[in-house]
């Protein structure tokens, strides 16, 4: 019942862009895997070396906190032998040159950015270095083999030196080498070294421009009133009060997401637009759409999951997981400058290929007439990866209706929490049979939840035999268990989307708490029992687990009174994260004090980013355990609206986190998401040690 992503696409590399003002190097990667013909002059550049020695690397992903704005330039700089102090980064616009080498679309997600670009970006640097060396050798009339490079300089016989900036114009006129020799890992000077982020100074000083900060001369701001029930339409509208308000320019009805209709108030600024939106009197027609009720849905899900337990069942458990909002710090926003023959869009998006195509269709333009600028984003956790591009299409519709210049559409926090996309609600039912030695004889596992991939461009790949792998990922992938898996995908009038950790954000909780429960039933230490189940077939899981255990002092260190250990290990995106945590229960409230992480992500390109990713994942996962961390529906309407009634973890909740990385020189695997799934089960396992109570729900309920 598993669906595996196809990562076997062969890579063809051809086509380089030459331009004045420095060396610009890039290449097109064909989706089909066949070698591409030389590309015509087009914005396929990845690397720009200016006369002042500044090296600018185009980052073909979205940077929204995960660190690719630094990691990808590190890969180029390593093979280029660049002077790191002169390296800069820019986010690339939508374009064929920037499509993922294996997936064939420009995207950020599934923790693939560094893993898929590891060779890709290093080859860009290596080819540029070879061209710079050739230019210097030609200038000095020496053999290229007699030259070396260091810190942005070509060094020739007799100690002659030439800076890259002085060679760039000549280098760009030379042929691009068809093949290059990449460095051995033992020779890395930048890769693998803790490196401060290129965007850290701008972000910490407030100078970084995010999508929500961007503006154009004459730009107006729109705020949209969207239906309270997904798919509802406007029955009647009274906009008189809104139109009469100072600063309000126009009120227009537009198509909104999920098949509904909305009303946009266009004004001189955000506050005027929001005040105008709040003054609208709208009678919504929701008669033709289903109105979800969370209580009824939970009963229905439990009924679907309620298969008869086997006769020899030793453990029977039902788990419940609510809808979750993504709640990134920066809400959704977009600037559209629409003309009769062209359209420019500025937005932080995860799927540039889909988004550019959707904008062109909505605007009635050719793809070549649409420029999509990728903006730095304040978080996402999956929210900016909408394959239907609802947000951008709505923004284009507003711009078309307005028709008098550029428009910025801004979602408020309440708009996004009440009318965005959500991690699906799930119910798991598991019945486990054990023998007298505590070994698992049977594991019957039922999952009920909406299929995220249904209706997306990924459906044919991710849904096999009616089962969406974005629901089942993380089940029976690490441990040698006789799992029989059944999946139900009921439909609901709620738009769903991947949330950080994909399916693993709920499957890992089920698997790791149950493995802990089985270990307890067998009278075994939870770490020893996991080692037994992992056996010799999961050496990376074992390495991560052993490292976390060693560094935490588990089994050797005496914990403070009232504290207990909790353990969990989980793999996704090719990486493995193991946690050993220390927790307590204070006046009936669970408290997480310390987290020790063992991480196996193969080669850590930037260990500082790995540490930051794990720390951020710990806080995000901790948030899912806190009271109020749930989206609920009543009569089709989301009951939460902001952080006062939708809980996210805050800095006072943050435990002490130590991150340790298993040394490796193998090509890197993904780390954007793997740190999240095992945290909540490790915390829950510690609570069991303190209370004897097995937790079956997120968020936690101890009562």
XYZ file of C-alpha atoms in Angstrom:
703
model
C 0.000 0.000 0.000
C 3.001 2.255 -0.340
C 3.622 4.717 -3.109
C 7.251 5.563 -3.706
C 8.397 8.733 -5.414
C 10.245 8.106 -8.645
C 13.786 9.384 -8.183
C 15.323 7.554 -11.134
C 15.159 10.317 -13.723
C 18.425 10.556 -15.635
C 20.007 14.002 -15.819
C 20.981 15.707 -19.068
C 23.012 18.903 -18.783
C 23.379 21.380 -21.622
C 22.777 24.975 -22.461
C 24.684 27.839 -21.002
C 23.960 31.550 -20.929
C 26.593 34.151 -21.628
C 26.147 37.822 -20.852
C 28.173 40.988 -20.301
C 29.176 42.441 -16.957
C 30.683 39.219 -15.594
C 30.452 35.483 -15.852
C 26.928 34.074 -15.813
C 26.580 30.326 -15.832
C 23.556 28.053 -15.811
C 21.947 25.107 -17.511
C 18.590 23.607 -18.398
C 17.554 20.234 -17.030
C 15.033 18.393 -19.221
C 12.136 16.733 -17.446
C 12.324 13.727 -19.728
C 15.904 12.962 -18.784
C 17.084 13.186 -22.396
C 20.006 15.455 -23.181
C 18.829 18.933 -24.061
C 19.904 20.921 -27.081
C 21.962 24.059 -26.355
C 19.646 26.631 -24.835
C 19.167 30.059 -26.413
C 19.937 33.157 -24.385
C 17.449 33.059 -21.526
C 17.397 33.718 -17.775
C 18.813 30.279 -16.978
C 21.679 31.708 -14.940
C 22.757 30.329 -11.587
C 26.014 32.156 -11.050
C 27.111 35.744 -11.603
C 30.644 36.997 -10.964
C 30.920 40.767 -11.049
C 34.041 42.853 -11.720
C 34.233 43.725 -7.997
C 34.641 39.983 -7.220
C 31.138 39.637 -5.817
C 29.806 36.158 -6.523
C 26.009 35.973 -6.691
C 24.349 32.559 -6.637
C 20.767 32.208 -7.817
C 18.806 30.020 -5.400
C 16.167 28.065 -7.298
C 14.054 27.321 -4.199
C 11.919 29.309 -1.801
C 13.767 30.459 1.302
C 11.322 30.501 4.194
C 13.553 29.812 7.117
C 15.102 26.451 6.239
C 18.484 27.820 5.146
C 18.772 27.080 1.422
C 19.750 30.726 0.873
C 23.068 29.714 2.439
C 23.385 25.975 1.823
C 23.089 26.111 -1.976
C 25.640 28.940 -2.352
C 27.955 26.882 -0.120
C 27.842 24.086 -2.692
C 28.768 26.439 -5.525
C 31.433 28.214 -3.488
C 33.085 24.920 -2.527
C 33.775 23.837 -6.093
C 34.385 27.396 -7.316
C 36.964 28.027 -4.583
C 35.220 31.323 -4.020
C 36.026 33.884 -1.359
C 33.066 33.223 0.965
C 33.079 36.818 2.198
C 32.207 37.895 -1.355
C 29.378 35.370 -1.885
C 25.791 36.609 -2.099
C 22.481 34.899 -2.873
C 19.342 35.841 -4.781
C 16.065 33.954 -5.069
C 15.467 32.872 -8.643
C 12.226 33.726 -10.454
C 10.050 31.060 -12.022
C 11.856 29.520 -14.977
C 12.662 26.250 -16.689
C 16.323 26.427 -15.683
C 15.344 26.295 -12.028
C 13.299 23.121 -12.079
C 14.237 20.407 -9.608
C 16.747 18.048 -11.256
C 14.741 14.940 -10.370
C 11.115 16.102 -10.120
C 11.130 18.279 -13.235
C 9.248 21.188 -11.631
C 10.472 24.220 -9.760
C 9.484 23.596 -6.184
C 10.427 23.595 -2.516
C 9.087 20.809 -0.346
C 9.574 17.248 0.908
C 12.972 18.286 2.306
C 14.578 17.794 -1.108
C 16.338 21.095 -1.780
C 19.893 20.312 -0.705
C 19.611 16.586 -1.414
C 18.514 17.090 -5.022
C 20.825 20.051 -5.676
C 23.988 18.645 -4.119
C 25.626 17.572 -7.382
C 23.739 20.090 -9.504
C 25.085 23.180 -7.712
C 28.559 21.788 -7.216
C 28.875 21.212 -10.971
C 27.925 24.829 -11.615
C 30.773 25.925 -9.371
C 33.218 23.446 -10.861
C 32.443 24.484 -14.440
C 32.784 28.157 -13.595
C 36.105 27.494 -11.896
C 37.394 25.617 -14.955
C 36.419 28.532 -17.210
C 38.121 31.061 -14.936
C 41.279 28.944 -14.844
C 41.232 28.639 -18.635
C 40.893 32.417 -18.986
C 43.851 33.026 -16.676
C 45.977 30.384 -18.409
C 45.259 31.961 -21.782
C 46.202 35.402 -20.430
C 49.488 34.086 -19.039
C 50.117 31.677 -21.910
C 50.526 28.711 -19.577
C 48.856 25.328 -19.280
C 45.617 25.339 -17.243
C 46.960 22.377 -15.289
C 49.732 24.592 -13.950
C 47.197 26.900 -12.276
C 45.414 26.529 -8.964
C 42.640 28.462 -7.264
C 42.033 29.771 -3.774
C 39.578 32.225 -2.194
C 38.397 33.775 -5.459
C 41.817 33.932 -7.070
C 43.557 31.987 -9.847
C 47.218 31.366 -9.004
C 49.648 30.650 -11.832
C 53.296 29.702 -12.218
C 55.700 32.063 -10.542
C 53.075 33.250 -8.095
C 51.049 35.217 -10.628
C 47.515 35.951 -9.410
C 44.261 37.097 -10.959
C 41.012 37.767 -9.114
C 37.865 36.120 -10.440
C 36.242 39.496 -11.054
C 39.049 40.496 -13.418
C 38.768 37.223 -15.331
C 34.996 36.952 -15.581
C 34.527 38.776 -18.895
C 37.162 36.677 -20.617
C 35.992 33.459 -19.005
C 32.462 33.896 -20.284
C 33.680 33.819 -23.860
C 35.245 30.389 -23.470
C 33.541 27.035 -24.082
C 31.815 25.503 -21.098
C 33.500 22.214 -20.182
C 31.308 19.211 -20.835
C 32.660 17.343 -17.820
C 34.320 18.398 -14.592
C 35.954 16.609 -11.702
C 34.261 17.327 -8.384
C 36.167 17.423 -5.119
C 36.470 14.450 -2.837
C 34.697 15.011 0.473
C 38.023 14.931 2.332
C 39.063 18.071 0.456
C 36.025 20.169 1.325
C 36.857 23.585 2.745
C 33.327 25.024 3.076
C 30.906 22.095 2.895
C 30.451 20.496 6.287
C 31.685 23.543 8.209
C 29.290 25.442 10.507
C 28.495 28.541 8.479
C 26.524 31.632 9.436
C 23.542 32.329 7.233
C 23.867 34.846 4.408
C 20.465 36.301 5.279
C 21.029 36.485 9.041
C 22.157 40.106 9.213
C 19.308 41.425 7.074
C 16.708 39.447 9.011
C 18.044 40.279 12.455
C 18.294 43.985 11.599
C 14.825 44.207 10.063
C 16.198 45.092 6.643
C 15.166 41.864 4.918
C 12.325 42.434 2.467
C 9.691 39.724 2.648
C 6.780 39.354 0.269
C 4.484 41.282 2.589
C 6.939 44.229 2.558
C 7.065 44.569 -1.222
C 5.354 47.521 -2.883
C 5.179 49.268 -6.242
C 4.508 52.936 -7.081
C 0.774 53.562 -7.212
C -0.008 50.173 -5.714
C -3.310 49.619 -3.928
C -4.092 47.017 -1.275
C -6.988 44.559 -1.331
C -8.520 42.519 1.473
C -11.014 39.834 0.500
C -14.121 38.726 2.381
C -14.225 34.979 1.822
C -17.166 32.693 2.587
C -17.317 31.363 6.155
C -18.201 27.912 4.773
C -15.910 26.578 2.052
C -17.498 26.825 -1.396
C -20.304 29.209 -0.404
C -21.324 32.062 -2.683
C -22.635 35.583 -2.321
C -26.429 35.703 -2.216
C -26.594 39.452 -1.668
C -24.123 42.244 -0.999
C -24.511 45.681 0.545
C -21.258 47.592 0.085
C -22.587 51.118 0.662
C -20.844 51.637 4.008
C -17.566 50.271 2.688
C -17.625 52.415 -0.447
C -18.275 55.521 1.640
C -15.211 55.003 3.838
C -12.175 57.222 3.334
C -9.424 55.466 1.370
C -11.671 52.790 -0.138
C -11.421 52.827 -3.923
C -13.558 49.927 -5.120
C -15.492 46.841 -4.041
C -15.550 43.895 -6.451
C -16.849 40.337 -6.358
C -14.305 37.704 -7.426
C -13.870 33.955 -7.559
C -12.367 32.689 -4.296
C -10.719 29.390 -3.424
C -12.517 26.058 -2.981
C -15.082 26.910 -5.664
C -16.630 29.810 -3.763
C -16.972 33.532 -4.365
C -15.503 36.409 -2.378
C -15.723 40.187 -2.190
C -12.548 42.280 -2.445
C -12.248 45.746 -0.970
C -9.520 47.739 -2.719
C -8.098 50.719 -0.877
C -5.095 52.993 -0.449
C -3.668 50.814 2.313
C -4.208 47.662 4.320
C -6.045 49.256 7.247
C -8.508 51.071 4.987
C -9.107 47.871 3.006
C -9.642 45.828 6.172
C -11.999 48.408 7.686
C -13.922 48.470 4.421
C -14.071 44.682 4.345
C -15.412 44.642 7.903
C -18.137 47.119 6.880
C -19.519 44.866 4.146
C -22.934 43.311 4.689
C -22.938 39.933 2.930
C -25.590 37.244 2.909
C -23.774 34.014 2.096
C -25.464 31.147 0.270
C -24.078 27.872 1.619
C -27.089 25.742 0.768
C -25.292 23.697 -1.878
C -22.208 22.773 0.176
C -21.584 20.347 3.020
C -21.195 21.855 6.487
C -18.671 19.886 8.489
C -19.103 19.272 12.201
C -15.984 18.025 13.995
C -17.871 15.907 16.515
C -19.875 14.141 13.827
C -16.767 13.635 11.711
C -14.893 12.041 14.610
C -17.745 9.607 15.227
C -17.831 8.734 11.524
C -14.066 8.223 11.411
C -14.147 6.004 14.491
C -16.894 3.922 12.889
C -14.852 3.485 9.701
C -11.823 2.436 11.734
C -13.758 0.012 13.945
C -12.716 -3.295 12.424
C -13.110 -6.372 14.664
C -10.019 -7.020 16.766
C -8.249 -10.384 16.288
C -8.928 -12.967 18.963
C -5.361 -12.878 20.259
C -5.211 -9.092 20.619
C -2.943 -7.950 23.467
C -3.038 -4.205 22.751
C -5.933 -2.322 21.156
C -5.616 1.433 20.638
C -7.509 4.235 18.887
C -5.638 7.472 18.106
C -7.174 10.828 17.173
C -5.506 13.730 15.387
C -7.261 17.050 14.621
C -7.072 19.387 11.669
C -4.097 21.738 11.978
C -3.520 25.181 10.491
C -0.038 26.021 9.233
C -0.036 29.485 10.851
C 3.260 30.787 9.411
C 4.478 34.054 10.918
C 3.951 35.855 7.595
C 0.383 35.373 6.329
C -0.317 34.798 2.645
C 0.230 37.823 0.397
C 0.827 38.612 -3.247
C 1.474 41.638 -5.491
C 0.089 41.583 -9.037
C 0.937 44.096 -11.768
C -1.349 43.151 -14.645
C -1.282 44.625 -18.147
C -2.923 43.643 -21.404
C 0.245 41.950 -22.677
C 2.119 40.966 -19.517
C 1.806 40.222 -15.835
C 4.337 40.414 -13.029
C 3.754 38.731 -9.676
C 5.730 38.977 -6.447
C 5.000 36.244 -3.891
C 6.616 33.668 -1.658
C 5.571 30.385 -3.261
C 6.727 26.775 -3.084
C 5.580 25.613 -6.538
C 6.740 28.242 -9.023
C 6.059 26.021 -12.034
C 2.405 25.479 -11.108
C 1.944 29.058 -9.939
C 3.313 30.684 -13.077
C 1.088 28.464 -15.212
C -1.986 29.249 -13.111
C -1.339 32.996 -13.257
C -1.011 32.861 -17.039
C -4.315 30.991 -17.358
C -6.139 33.345 -14.988
C -4.763 36.424 -16.750
C -5.424 35.057 -20.243
C -1.749 35.359 -21.153
C 0.990 33.134 -22.513
C 3.415 31.619 -20.039
C 6.215 33.739 -21.506
C 4.225 36.871 -20.646
C 4.198 36.075 -16.920
C 7.092 36.904 -14.624
C 6.875 35.333 -11.178
C 9.325 36.775 -8.672
C 10.099 34.509 -5.725
C 10.050 36.537 -2.512
C 11.649 35.705 0.810
C 8.938 34.267 3.068
C 8.311 34.272 6.781
C 7.586 30.574 7.195
C 5.265 28.205 5.421
C 5.294 24.640 6.809
C 3.454 23.552 3.638
C 1.013 26.479 3.419
C 2.725 28.072 0.421
C 2.716 24.834 -1.564
C -0.811 24.962 -2.992
C -0.761 23.147 -6.335
C -4.012 24.827 -7.467
C -2.439 28.252 -6.797
C -5.713 29.501 -5.288
C -4.094 32.510 -3.649
C -2.436 33.752 -6.832
C -5.467 33.100 -9.028
C -7.649 35.062 -6.619
C -5.094 37.896 -6.661
C -5.103 37.990 -10.472
C -8.903 38.065 -10.448
C -8.797 41.061 -8.115
C -6.253 42.809 -10.343
C -8.426 42.143 -13.409
C -11.515 43.511 -11.695
C -9.640 46.610 -10.540
C -7.807 47.193 -13.826
C -6.073 50.432 -12.873
C -2.651 49.410 -11.627
C -0.770 47.068 -9.308
C -2.610 45.506 -6.377
C -1.356 43.763 -3.248
C -3.627 41.150 -1.670
C -3.017 40.523 2.026
C -4.579 37.803 4.157
C -4.976 38.568 7.837
C -4.091 35.957 10.445
C -7.822 35.311 10.898
C -8.335 34.985 7.150
C -5.729 32.238 6.953
C -6.722 30.310 10.069
C -10.419 30.439 9.208
C -10.172 30.053 5.458
C -6.865 28.515 4.486
C -5.696 24.922 4.102
C -5.268 22.355 6.856
C -3.453 19.184 7.836
C -6.229 16.543 7.615
C -7.818 15.071 10.719
C -7.052 11.371 11.201
C -8.131 8.396 13.251
C -5.900 5.324 13.652
C -7.028 2.013 15.119
C -4.363 -0.571 15.866
C -4.760 -4.088 17.255
C -1.579 -5.925 18.229
C -1.113 -9.578 19.113
C 1.893 -10.580 21.225
C 3.349 -13.933 22.148
C 4.593 -14.916 25.604
C 7.993 -13.345 24.911
C 6.552 -9.990 23.929
C 7.202 -10.514 20.222
C 4.624 -9.119 17.798
C 2.589 -11.808 16.072
C 0.077 -9.502 14.366
C -0.336 -5.762 13.815
C -3.655 -4.746 12.244
C -3.584 -1.036 11.461
C -6.456 1.101 10.082
C -6.096 4.776 9.110
C -8.990 7.109 8.291
C -8.342 10.548 6.813
C -8.686 12.726 3.717
C -6.310 12.144 0.820
C -4.103 15.204 0.399
C -2.883 14.222 -3.072
C -6.347 13.757 -4.571
C -6.945 16.287 -7.303
C -3.327 17.493 -7.383
C -0.726 17.016 -10.130
C 0.916 14.436 -7.846
C -2.138 12.184 -7.660
C -0.959 9.661 -10.232
C 2.358 9.254 -8.428
C 1.290 9.400 -4.786
C -2.028 7.532 -4.911
C -1.777 3.829 -5.740
C -4.627 1.352 -5.413
C -6.713 4.094 -3.874
C -4.234 4.774 -1.047
C -2.507 8.136 -0.665
C 1.081 7.766 0.542
C 0.773 11.173 2.197
C -1.459 9.304 4.663
C 0.588 6.151 5.188
C 4.206 7.314 5.149
C 6.027 6.150 8.258
C 4.068 2.928 8.830
C 6.162 -0.282 8.892
C 9.176 1.348 7.224
C 11.734 0.948 9.989
C 10.749 -1.956 12.200
C 10.352 -5.586 11.197
C 6.656 -5.855 12.075
C 3.859 -7.910 10.440
C 1.715 -4.865 9.646
C -1.599 -5.310 7.862
C -2.648 -1.829 6.765
C -6.121 -0.649 5.736
C -6.821 2.942 4.660
C -10.091 4.844 4.268
C -10.202 8.215 2.497
C -13.561 9.874 3.262
C -14.304 13.171 1.557
C -15.005 16.380 3.472
C -15.680 19.987 2.524
C -12.346 21.093 3.941
C -9.318 21.959 1.773
C -6.345 19.934 3.000
C -2.636 20.276 2.431
C 0.641 18.789 3.580
C 1.796 20.070 6.942
C 5.398 19.898 8.149
C 6.305 16.241 8.420
C 3.726 15.048 5.882
C 2.038 11.842 7.093
C 4.813 11.216 9.567
C 3.497 13.962 11.843
C 0.768 11.511 12.899
C 2.048 8.061 11.869
C 5.258 8.429 13.882
C 3.236 9.244 16.989
C 1.232 6.048 16.598
C 4.179 3.817 15.759
C 6.608 5.129 18.361
C 4.171 5.177 21.260
C 2.968 1.676 20.395
C 6.477 0.285 20.070
C 7.114 1.761 23.491
C 3.940 0.101 24.771
C 4.929 -3.249 23.300
C 8.368 -2.939 24.933
C 6.690 -2.292 28.281
C 4.403 -5.301 27.814
C 7.473 -7.425 27.068
C 9.250 -6.138 30.158
C 12.021 -4.731 27.948
C 13.932 -1.467 28.018
C 12.438 0.770 25.261
C 15.837 1.479 23.709
C 16.897 -2.170 23.776
C 13.566 -3.234 22.301
C 13.918 -0.733 19.446
C 17.409 -1.987 18.728
C 16.018 -5.513 18.557
C 13.270 -4.514 16.107
C 15.618 -2.476 13.935
C 18.062 -5.358 13.701
C 20.829 -5.144 11.128
C 18.646 -3.737 8.346
C 18.468 -0.158 9.620
C 22.043 0.893 10.459
C 21.274 4.614 10.073
C 18.336 4.371 12.505
C 20.572 2.550 14.951
C 23.363 5.095 14.561
C 21.009 8.012 15.246
C 19.421 6.239 18.206
C 22.752 5.197 19.709
C 24.125 8.729 19.352
C 21.103 10.286 21.098
C 21.287 7.690 23.868
C 25.029 8.188 24.353
C 24.899 11.986 24.450
C 21.823 12.140 26.678
C 23.226 9.852 29.349
C 20.159 7.625 29.098
C 20.376 4.707 31.500
C 23.502 6.114 33.143
C 22.597 9.580 34.382
C 20.335 9.975 37.412
C 17.431 12.256 36.526
C 16.058 14.855 38.891
C 13.141 13.732 41.021
C 9.866 13.876 39.106
C 11.494 13.569 35.696
C 11.498 10.649 33.273
C 13.087 9.602 30.000
C 11.181 9.302 26.730
C 12.560 7.842 23.507
C 11.514 7.836 19.856
C 13.229 7.401 16.482
C 11.815 8.012 13.032
C 13.031 8.335 9.472
C 11.682 10.391 6.573
C 13.077 12.218 3.540
C 16.058 9.871 3.715
C 17.105 11.145 7.151
C 16.676 9.711 10.639
C 16.158 11.634 13.862
C 16.186 10.005 17.291
C 15.170 11.839 20.449
C 15.844 11.121 24.076
C 13.871 13.595 26.158
C 13.523 14.519 29.813
C 10.020 15.483 30.928
C 7.914 15.997 34.017
C 4.279 16.505 34.916
C 3.802 19.564 37.104
C 0.348 20.069 38.636
C -1.146 17.921 35.931
C 0.618 19.779 33.104
C 3.270 17.982 31.005
C 6.567 19.839 30.795
C 9.390 19.090 28.355
C 12.752 20.049 29.861
C 15.503 18.685 27.660
C 15.824 17.116 24.228
C 18.873 15.271 22.937
C 18.793 14.626 19.207
C 20.788 12.082 17.247
C 20.625 12.935 13.538
C 21.675 10.888 10.525
C 21.337 13.007 7.388
C 24.485 11.743 5.676
C 26.803 14.674 4.901
C 25.702 17.784 6.804
C 26.346 20.599 4.320
C 25.856 23.238 7.012
C 25.727 21.793 10.535
C 24.385 25.091 11.885
C 21.344 24.816 9.615
C 20.792 21.208 10.675
C 20.829 22.295 14.308
C 18.413 25.145 13.597
C 16.070 22.856 11.658
C 15.929 20.367 14.501
C 15.391 23.086 17.104
C 12.582 24.602 15.043
C 11.019 21.193 14.481
C 11.101 20.494 18.226
C 9.165 23.693 18.943
C 6.662 23.057 16.131
C 6.089 19.482 17.275
C 5.766 20.565 20.895
C 3.023 22.934 19.762
C 0.932 20.007 18.533
C 0.846 18.604 22.076
C -0.428 21.776 23.784
C -4.089 22.330 24.722
C -5.867 24.272 21.977
C -3.652 23.042 19.141
C -6.590 21.978 16.982
C -8.831 23.329 14.234
C -12.476 22.409 14.793
C -15.624 22.971 12.751
C -19.181 23.749 13.723
C -21.845 24.017 11.024
C -19.078 24.195 8.399
C -17.315 27.160 10.028
C -13.832 27.065 11.576
C -14.167 27.886 15.266
C -10.646 29.284 15.716
C -9.380 32.589 14.370
C -6.063 33.686 15.857
C -3.411 32.740 18.364
C -5.748 33.499 21.261
C -7.774 30.377 20.441
C -5.416 28.379 18.209
C -2.352 27.359 20.195
C 1.178 27.421 18.821
C 4.286 26.858 20.905
C 6.128 29.952 22.044
C 9.677 30.532 23.264
C 8.788 29.983 26.957
C 7.696 26.457 25.968
C 11.062 25.710 24.370
C 13.143 23.024 26.094
C 16.913 22.861 26.021
C 17.872 21.106 22.778
C 21.226 19.481 22.004
C 21.754 18.282 18.434
C 24.388 15.704 17.469
C 25.031 14.597 13.888
C 26.297 11.175 12.844
C 29.474 11.758 10.753
C 29.128 10.749 7.108
C 30.508 11.615 3.689
C 27.574 10.156 1.760
C 25.445 12.606 -0.287
C 23.094 14.596 1.978
C 19.490 13.701 2.677
C 16.632 16.035 3.614
C 16.351 17.808 6.974
C 13.507 20.335 6.697
C 10.922 17.996 8.206
C 12.459 14.876 9.823
C 13.010 16.585 13.175
C 9.287 17.018 13.814
C 7.653 13.533 13.838
C 9.533 11.789 16.682
C 9.308 14.611 19.239
C 5.672 14.237 20.350
C 5.883 10.442 20.813
C 9.124 10.744 22.788
C 7.365 13.295 25.036
C 4.311 11.026 25.375
C 6.494 8.050 26.254
C 8.104 10.057 29.050
C 4.667 11.018 30.382
C 3.731 7.333 30.517
C 6.768 6.651 32.670
C 5.528 9.323 35.081
C 1.781 8.658 35.081
C 1.204 5.160 33.721
C -1.189 6.725 31.187
C -0.855 6.079 27.444
C -1.705 9.181 25.430
C -3.793 8.481 22.316
C -4.568 12.019 21.156
C -2.889 15.153 19.963
C -3.015 17.578 21.602
C -2.357 15.788 24.892
C -5.203 15.112 27.296
C -4.151 13.934 30.755
C -7.609 14.147 32.362
